[in-house]
């Protein structure tokens, strides 16, 4: 343990010179993390940013009314990747920190390398810091990404101090740190990637980035269960948190903003991993509708991806289970939502799946995180359970299910309907109030009657 470090509780903030398994202040276990000892005031500011103005006999700053604050519209840097710019809220903001999370192999290095490549090609100063791969490895990737990517200067380094010196000397407009878990401050004893290290690395880079107006993208790994393990502690510190998701075996990748100080967190961008890197998918609805199987268990959902409508196929499989607790497997949806929809289906739709394994998948590895998906899940499960395709296809649906079996209004019905019409879904089952063009159903039972007319003498089968 070095003299320059202290241990502080990540829960209550208690500080101690030595490590404790249990925090003496709040009693929580394993919350003490090693951090750099806070430096004397002014020391840090003088250190690298070169501003000595306030050191020593520092004048008390006077608060000013907001209207007197000059809000110079930040000149955003376009990354040349439309979907990335849109999710960022219009490009990178100088002096800001973006945390890009995603599981290994999803394409974080590819995306950031391409973004810097475009910037470099447009005459911007860039720097790619790789703590994970050697310069040769990064070059091999860049070769696949075209001439722009090869123009990006690289520094393969894991020592924080060296990286900060390079940043100060090069003064790039945009910089990528790949990844934040591989850099380490020598004065901290913890291994790179530990909570204390990750926090210190980000804090020091932020200080420099703000002073020099460098737009920084910190790449962070997430664990298998989706948590930004170390980097999660950075979420409050950075300006923007982007999550790159998708299944490694499938080509589609989705980029969403979980936090954004300079834009909306509703936006999502869709990419496809190809031989020459990531390609923006601009006609996603057309593809998903064309690929929809229309077999029993398939339903087309008119979803909203932020402010953009997207048609996706929801597939369900219902099969007799041999387990005492049947399986409920979802991909691209919230697991609890499925449990809720199954309960409503049972109670208000007379579709019982209690003794069956139920699998639900949003095709293409896309994630739909909105209440409007309920009806599509219910119809897909009912259709699978009865082994009958939904009638009247091409047809789409959307709507939230209430606990009493009613179909509830969801946002932007007109955009959903327009998108469905554009891609040949002439009939759209939707909640009341959705407007002209919708085939409105008041309840789940009505929606089921529309989509799966019961054959005479054959009630909704129970799996
Ligand atoms: P990478 O950007 O290295 O992922 P991350 O930094 O998130 O760990 O991308 C890894 C995968 O992408 C790898 O399996 C190879 C694939 N890939 C392509 O299919 N095409 C390409 O042009 C590139 C560069 C990578
Ligand atoms: Mg990588």
XYZ file of C-alpha atoms and ligand atoms in Angstrom:
489
model
C 0.000 0.000 0.000
C 1.369 3.370 -0.935
C 1.312 6.447 1.267
C -0.453 8.342 -1.489
C -3.574 6.248 -1.263
C -6.495 5.951 1.079
C -9.405 3.564 1.290
C -12.862 4.952 1.010
C -16.235 3.289 1.386
C -18.152 3.381 -1.890
C -21.408 3.371 0.080
C -21.028 5.967 2.840
C -17.800 7.722 1.870
C -15.938 6.773 5.072
C -12.193 7.149 4.635
C -9.441 5.185 6.252
C -5.710 4.804 5.895
C -6.012 1.030 5.890
C -8.285 -1.478 4.257
C -11.177 -3.061 6.149
C -13.333 -5.926 4.978
C -16.283 -4.330 6.709
C -16.754 -0.580 6.710
C -16.340 0.631 10.331
C -18.814 3.450 9.634
C -21.774 1.881 7.866
C -21.090 -1.803 8.488
C -21.329 -2.785 4.813
C -18.997 -5.539 3.603
C -16.451 -5.220 0.769
C -17.188 -1.600 -0.027
C -13.769 -0.100 0.745
C -11.816 0.707 -2.384
C -8.366 2.120 -2.746
C -8.163 5.637 -4.121
C -5.525 8.282 -4.624
C -5.213 10.551 -1.601
C -6.912 13.845 -2.476
C -4.215 16.379 -3.277
C -3.938 19.747 -1.609
C -6.234 22.280 -3.248
C -4.791 23.879 -6.328
C -2.112 21.263 -6.691
C -4.103 19.216 -9.143
C -5.118 22.187 -11.252
C -1.545 23.408 -11.476
C -0.237 19.976 -12.225
C -1.104 19.439 -15.840
C -3.512 22.059 -17.028
C -1.044 24.836 -16.478
C -3.564 27.150 -14.829
C -2.002 28.786 -11.805
C -4.457 31.614 -11.601
C -6.402 30.455 -8.589
C -3.559 28.824 -6.724
C -2.437 30.262 -3.448
C -4.412 33.437 -2.648
C -7.400 32.125 -4.544
C -10.198 34.646 -5.105
C -13.651 33.504 -4.027
C -15.662 32.744 -7.178
C -18.808 34.876 -7.455
C -22.001 33.133 -8.583
C -23.641 34.758 -11.613
C -27.182 34.631 -12.949
C -27.619 31.925 -15.587
C -28.677 34.442 -18.220
C -25.253 36.054 -18.047
C -23.493 32.801 -18.749
C -22.328 32.733 -22.335
C -23.648 29.452 -23.697
C -21.425 29.097 -26.711
C -23.176 26.461 -28.787
C -20.655 23.665 -28.579
C -19.214 22.893 -31.981
C -19.909 19.204 -32.258
C -17.527 16.850 -33.985
C -19.229 14.620 -36.486
C -17.924 11.060 -36.292
C -18.969 10.450 -39.887
C -21.166 7.595 -38.666
C -24.757 8.823 -38.856
C -26.210 6.371 -36.340
C -23.467 7.125 -33.794
C -23.886 10.887 -34.217
C -27.625 10.577 -33.746
C -27.322 8.516 -30.549
C -24.783 11.044 -29.222
C -27.314 13.789 -29.870
C -25.552 15.290 -32.907
C -21.900 14.315 -32.639
C -19.126 14.417 -30.053
C -18.979 17.432 -27.741
C -15.459 18.816 -27.173
C -14.336 18.376 -23.580
C -16.913 15.681 -22.891
C -16.479 12.100 -21.743
C -18.407 9.288 -23.388
C -18.397 5.818 -21.869
C -18.973 3.098 -24.457
C -19.866 -0.219 -22.843
C -20.386 -3.621 -24.381
C -19.365 -7.239 -24.030
C -16.082 -8.414 -25.555
C -16.188 -8.938 -29.307
C -19.289 -6.866 -29.892
C -17.422 -4.271 -31.961
C -16.443 -1.424 -29.632
C -12.912 -1.164 -30.995
C -14.221 -1.370 -34.550
C -16.759 1.396 -33.985
C -14.346 3.755 -32.235
C -11.589 3.112 -34.753
C -13.987 3.892 -37.597
C -15.169 7.071 -35.883
C -11.617 8.349 -35.373
C -10.817 7.318 -38.943
C -13.567 9.507 -40.315
C -12.461 12.404 -38.138
C -8.822 11.981 -39.183
C -9.821 11.867 -42.819
C -11.735 15.101 -42.414
C -8.550 16.729 -41.136
C -9.215 16.346 -37.396
C -6.511 15.546 -34.841
C -7.156 12.184 -33.223
C -5.489 9.716 -30.875
C -6.270 6.075 -30.263
C -4.914 4.711 -26.984
C -4.904 0.943 -26.880
C -4.165 -0.722 -23.587
C -5.699 -3.964 -24.690
C -4.229 -4.792 -28.040
C -0.775 -4.159 -29.469
C -0.329 -1.505 -32.149
C 0.091 -4.321 -34.696
C -3.219 -5.884 -33.741
C -5.012 -2.570 -34.042
C -3.407 -2.016 -37.419
C -4.644 -5.386 -38.651
C -8.173 -4.378 -37.772
C -7.789 -0.925 -39.275
C -6.691 -2.485 -42.571
C -10.180 -3.883 -42.906
C -11.736 -0.522 -42.156
C -10.268 1.515 -44.984
C -7.727 4.312 -45.440
C -9.302 6.687 -42.881
C -8.795 4.210 -40.055
C -5.130 3.753 -40.979
C -4.537 7.504 -40.636
C -5.295 7.432 -36.892
C -2.231 7.813 -34.627
C -2.026 5.033 -32.050
C -0.407 4.760 -28.668
C -0.257 1.275 -27.172
C 0.151 2.049 -23.486
C -1.258 1.059 -20.124
C 0.395 3.596 -17.847
C -1.951 6.454 -17.035
C 0.786 9.023 -16.534
C 2.279 8.307 -19.973
C -1.147 8.511 -21.595
C -1.870 11.842 -19.932
C 1.458 13.221 -21.094
C 0.756 12.099 -24.645
C -2.708 13.635 -24.516
C -1.331 16.926 -23.271
C 1.395 16.942 -25.916
C -0.728 15.826 -28.889
C -3.836 17.808 -27.878
C -6.150 15.770 -30.113
C -9.722 16.898 -30.777
C -10.971 13.387 -30.193
C -9.392 10.520 -28.312
C -10.362 6.909 -27.652
C -9.169 5.029 -24.565
C -9.552 1.313 -25.298
C -10.202 0.276 -22.649
C -10.550 2.208 -19.409
C -10.003 -1.032 -17.485
C -6.521 -1.569 -18.879
C -5.014 1.754 -17.796
C -3.523 2.037 -14.354
C -2.141 4.787 -12.172
C 1.231 3.739 -10.797
C 0.580 5.368 -7.423
C -2.390 3.067 -6.751
C -1.668 -0.466 -5.624
C -4.877 -1.939 -7.038
C -4.689 -3.823 -10.330
C -5.897 -2.018 -13.466
C -9.634 -2.525 -13.765
C -10.279 -2.362 -10.026
C -12.876 0.145 -8.914
C -10.317 2.521 -7.434
C -8.137 2.424 -10.552
C -10.984 2.854 -12.997
C -12.294 5.833 -11.072
C -8.884 7.468 -10.813
C -8.109 6.909 -14.505
C -11.410 8.439 -15.567
C -11.129 11.376 -13.168
C -7.640 12.319 -14.339
C -8.513 11.961 -18.002
C -11.627 14.040 -17.470
C -9.657 16.821 -15.844
C -7.370 17.037 -18.837
C -10.162 16.612 -21.384
C -12.159 19.483 -19.899
C -9.127 21.761 -19.759
C -8.084 21.040 -23.348
C -11.534 20.527 -24.889
C -10.734 16.968 -25.961
C -13.708 14.746 -26.750
C -12.907 11.412 -25.087
C -14.515 8.038 -25.652
C -13.746 5.610 -22.835
C -14.312 2.025 -23.887
C -15.458 -0.258 -21.064
C -16.156 -3.967 -20.950
C -19.331 -5.345 -19.541
C -19.625 -8.734 -17.937
C -21.808 -11.537 -19.219
C -24.741 -10.492 -17.033
C -24.766 -7.069 -18.643
C -23.255 -4.984 -15.865
C -20.554 -2.469 -16.719
C -18.552 -4.077 -13.902
C -15.765 -1.615 -13.093
C -17.034 1.152 -15.378
C -20.455 1.256 -13.721
C -18.869 3.442 -11.064
C -18.138 5.958 -13.816
C -21.711 6.482 -14.887
C -22.241 9.550 -12.746
C -18.912 11.014 -13.789
C -19.132 10.853 -17.575
C -21.442 12.958 -19.733
C -22.777 10.172 -21.837
C -23.105 6.404 -21.422
C -23.546 4.352 -24.572
C -24.258 0.656 -24.595
C -23.369 -1.531 -27.560
C -25.495 -4.663 -27.603
C -26.241 -7.636 -29.766
C -25.421 -11.283 -30.035
C -21.935 -12.104 -31.115
C -23.048 -14.854 -33.457
C -25.542 -12.601 -35.233
C -24.638 -9.632 -37.389
C -26.948 -6.993 -35.864
C -25.625 -4.581 -33.252
C -27.599 -1.975 -31.403
C -26.175 1.179 -29.902
C -28.220 2.967 -27.269
C -27.708 5.898 -24.945
C -28.333 5.108 -21.266
C -27.381 8.615 -20.180
C -26.778 11.729 -22.217
C -26.172 15.224 -20.922
C -26.251 16.587 -24.474
C -29.177 14.775 -25.993
C -31.994 12.298 -25.635
C -31.558 8.856 -24.113
C -34.276 7.459 -26.326
C -32.240 7.099 -29.436
C -30.849 3.848 -30.694
C -28.729 3.086 -33.720
C -28.628 -0.178 -35.606
C -25.518 -1.612 -37.216
C -24.498 -4.733 -39.013
C -21.030 -6.278 -38.600
C -19.605 -7.041 -42.026
C -16.225 -7.834 -43.498
C -15.292 -4.165 -43.786
C -16.477 -3.158 -40.316
C -19.793 -1.876 -39.037
C -22.401 -0.734 -41.515
C -25.397 1.351 -40.526
C -28.701 -0.395 -41.061
C -31.135 2.195 -42.336
C -33.825 -0.097 -43.727
C -34.201 -2.311 -40.659
C -38.018 -2.465 -40.821
C -38.005 -3.601 -44.442
C -35.526 -6.359 -43.636
C -37.272 -7.641 -40.543
C -40.690 -7.679 -42.223
C -39.309 -9.438 -45.294
C -37.634 -12.045 -43.065
C -40.678 -12.613 -40.838
C -41.727 -16.249 -41.128
C -45.471 -15.740 -40.613
C -45.500 -19.270 -39.201
C -47.382 -20.148 -36.003
C -45.681 -18.218 -33.193
C -44.636 -15.255 -35.316
C -45.990 -11.725 -34.868
C -44.828 -8.420 -36.329
C -44.468 -5.655 -33.752
C -44.602 -1.988 -34.686
C -42.138 -0.805 -32.036
C -40.567 2.543 -31.227
C -36.806 2.781 -30.971
C -36.622 6.151 -29.297
C -38.128 8.604 -31.743
C -37.955 6.155 -34.620
C -40.490 3.480 -35.518
C -39.161 -0.012 -36.179
C -40.961 -3.134 -37.307
C -39.569 -6.301 -35.737
C -40.630 -9.912 -35.666
C -41.430 -11.450 -32.280
C -41.231 -15.244 -32.252
C -42.556 -17.602 -29.610
C -42.293 -21.312 -29.021
C -44.538 -23.122 -26.562
C -43.682 -26.746 -25.866
C -44.773 -29.217 -23.166
C -42.270 -29.147 -20.336
C -40.761 -31.990 -18.389
C -39.598 -29.656 -15.664
C -41.408 -28.932 -12.466
C -40.715 -25.269 -13.083
C -41.127 -24.796 -16.819
C -38.617 -22.669 -18.653
C -39.221 -19.038 -19.505
C -36.548 -17.920 -21.899
C -36.533 -14.467 -23.458
C -34.147 -12.646 -25.677
C -34.545 -9.001 -26.629
C -37.250 -8.420 -24.017
C -37.588 -8.010 -20.303
C -38.100 -11.357 -18.569
C -40.582 -9.934 -16.092
C -42.646 -8.540 -18.943
C -43.001 -12.031 -20.352
C -44.140 -13.364 -16.971
C -46.744 -10.622 -16.813
C -47.989 -11.201 -20.363
C -48.280 -14.967 -19.713
C -50.338 -14.324 -16.601
C -52.648 -11.918 -18.446
C -52.948 -14.377 -21.337
C -53.971 -17.101 -18.922
C -56.464 -15.019 -17.016
C -57.968 -12.900 -19.793
C -57.171 -14.751 -22.998
C -57.790 -18.342 -21.964
C -54.330 -19.320 -23.180
C -52.692 -21.337 -20.419
C -48.980 -22.037 -20.577
C -48.473 -23.222 -17.017
C -47.193 -26.665 -17.972
C -45.167 -25.546 -20.956
C -41.738 -24.167 -21.662
C -42.077 -20.757 -23.284
C -39.385 -19.182 -25.428
C -39.759 -15.680 -26.836
C -37.269 -14.001 -29.098
C -37.085 -10.668 -30.872
C -35.537 -11.660 -34.190
C -32.220 -10.176 -35.256
C -30.832 -9.658 -31.763
C -32.720 -6.360 -31.404
C -33.936 -5.255 -27.989
C -37.375 -3.743 -27.506
C -37.650 -2.058 -24.147
C -41.074 -0.521 -24.277
C -44.562 -1.388 -23.036
C -45.908 -1.398 -26.605
C -44.447 -4.872 -27.116
C -46.946 -6.647 -24.823
C -49.579 -7.360 -27.455
C -47.079 -8.785 -29.949
C -45.696 -11.119 -27.270
C -49.221 -12.206 -26.302
C -50.256 -12.866 -29.904
C -47.032 -14.722 -30.704
C -47.419 -16.947 -27.631
C -51.127 -17.565 -28.322
C -50.382 -18.391 -31.944
C -47.563 -20.754 -30.924
C -49.693 -22.348 -28.261
C -52.464 -23.062 -30.758
C -50.041 -23.907 -33.569
C -52.012 -21.608 -35.848
C -50.468 -18.665 -37.711
C -51.892 -15.216 -37.079
C -54.601 -14.508 -39.614
C -54.668 -11.637 -42.046
C -50.912 -11.334 -42.490
C -49.156 -9.163 -43.470
C -50.323 -7.674 -40.260
C -48.626 -5.871 -37.382
C -49.638 -4.962 -33.853
C -48.652 -2.910 -30.834
C -50.101 -2.028 -27.445
C -49.578 -2.433 -23.720
C -51.585 -4.948 -21.702
C -53.202 -3.868 -18.467
C -53.645 -6.245 -15.552
C -57.390 -6.376 -16.143
C -56.922 -7.547 -19.702
C -57.435 -4.168 -21.371
C -55.310 -2.943 -24.233
C -53.683 0.361 -23.341
C -52.626 3.293 -25.474
C -48.897 3.678 -26.113
C -46.899 6.595 -27.511
C -46.619 7.603 -31.164
C -49.367 5.423 -32.660
C -49.366 7.487 -35.869
C -45.660 6.874 -36.489
C -46.058 3.159 -35.849
C -49.045 2.963 -38.196
C -47.245 4.881 -40.924
C -44.216 2.602 -40.675
C -46.434 -0.492 -40.845
C -48.298 0.853 -43.883
C -45.021 1.749 -45.574
C -43.884 -1.863 -45.324
C -47.056 -3.462 -46.533
C -48.741 -4.344 -43.223
C -52.228 -3.292 -44.185
C -53.851 -4.197 -40.915
C -52.503 -3.140 -37.536
C -54.137 -4.300 -34.308
C -53.778 -1.410 -31.884
C -55.191 0.014 -28.651
C -58.164 2.386 -28.608
C -57.284 5.953 -29.530
C -54.533 4.983 -31.949
C -56.193 6.894 -34.770
C -57.209 6.291 -38.358
C -55.800 3.224 -40.051
C -55.683 1.145 -36.860
C -57.758 -1.938 -36.304
C -58.624 -1.069 -32.715
C -59.208 -3.623 -29.983
C -60.383 -2.699 -26.493
C -59.112 -5.807 -24.777
C -56.709 -8.703 -25.178
C -59.688 -10.978 -25.821
C -60.806 -8.801 -28.729
C -57.297 -8.682 -30.158
C -57.070 -12.478 -29.940
C -60.447 -12.827 -31.669
C -59.190 -10.582 -34.489
C -55.840 -12.260 -34.920
C -56.753 -15.864 -34.133
C -60.422 -16.419 -34.912
C -61.372 -19.582 -32.980
C -62.511 -22.339 -35.270
C -66.015 -23.564 -34.549
C -66.071 -25.945 -31.623
C -62.388 -25.414 -30.860
C -61.674 -23.206 -27.906
C -58.219 -21.735 -27.322
C -56.121 -24.807 -26.759
C -54.130 -25.269 -23.618
C -50.586 -26.379 -24.165
P -14.001 -5.662 -31.904
O -14.219 -4.284 -32.398
O -12.601 -6.095 -31.709
O -14.829 -5.923 -30.557
P -14.599 -5.341 -29.085
O -13.629 -4.224 -29.171
O -15.971 -4.903 -28.633
O -14.119 -6.480 -28.244
O -14.755 -6.616 -32.954
C -14.714 -7.972 -32.749
C -15.421 -8.792 -33.795
O -15.839 -8.134 -34.947
C -14.479 -9.880 -34.196
O -15.057 -11.097 -33.835
C -14.335 -9.747 -35.676
C -15.488 -8.919 -36.095
N -15.189 -8.044 -37.232
C -15.831 -8.235 -38.429
O -16.661 -9.125 -38.587
N -15.548 -7.385 -39.487
C -14.650 -6.386 -39.368
O -14.431 -5.631 -40.336
C -13.982 -6.207 -38.124
C -12.974 -5.130 -37.950
C -14.282 -7.048 -37.067
Mg -11.731 -4.144 -28.286
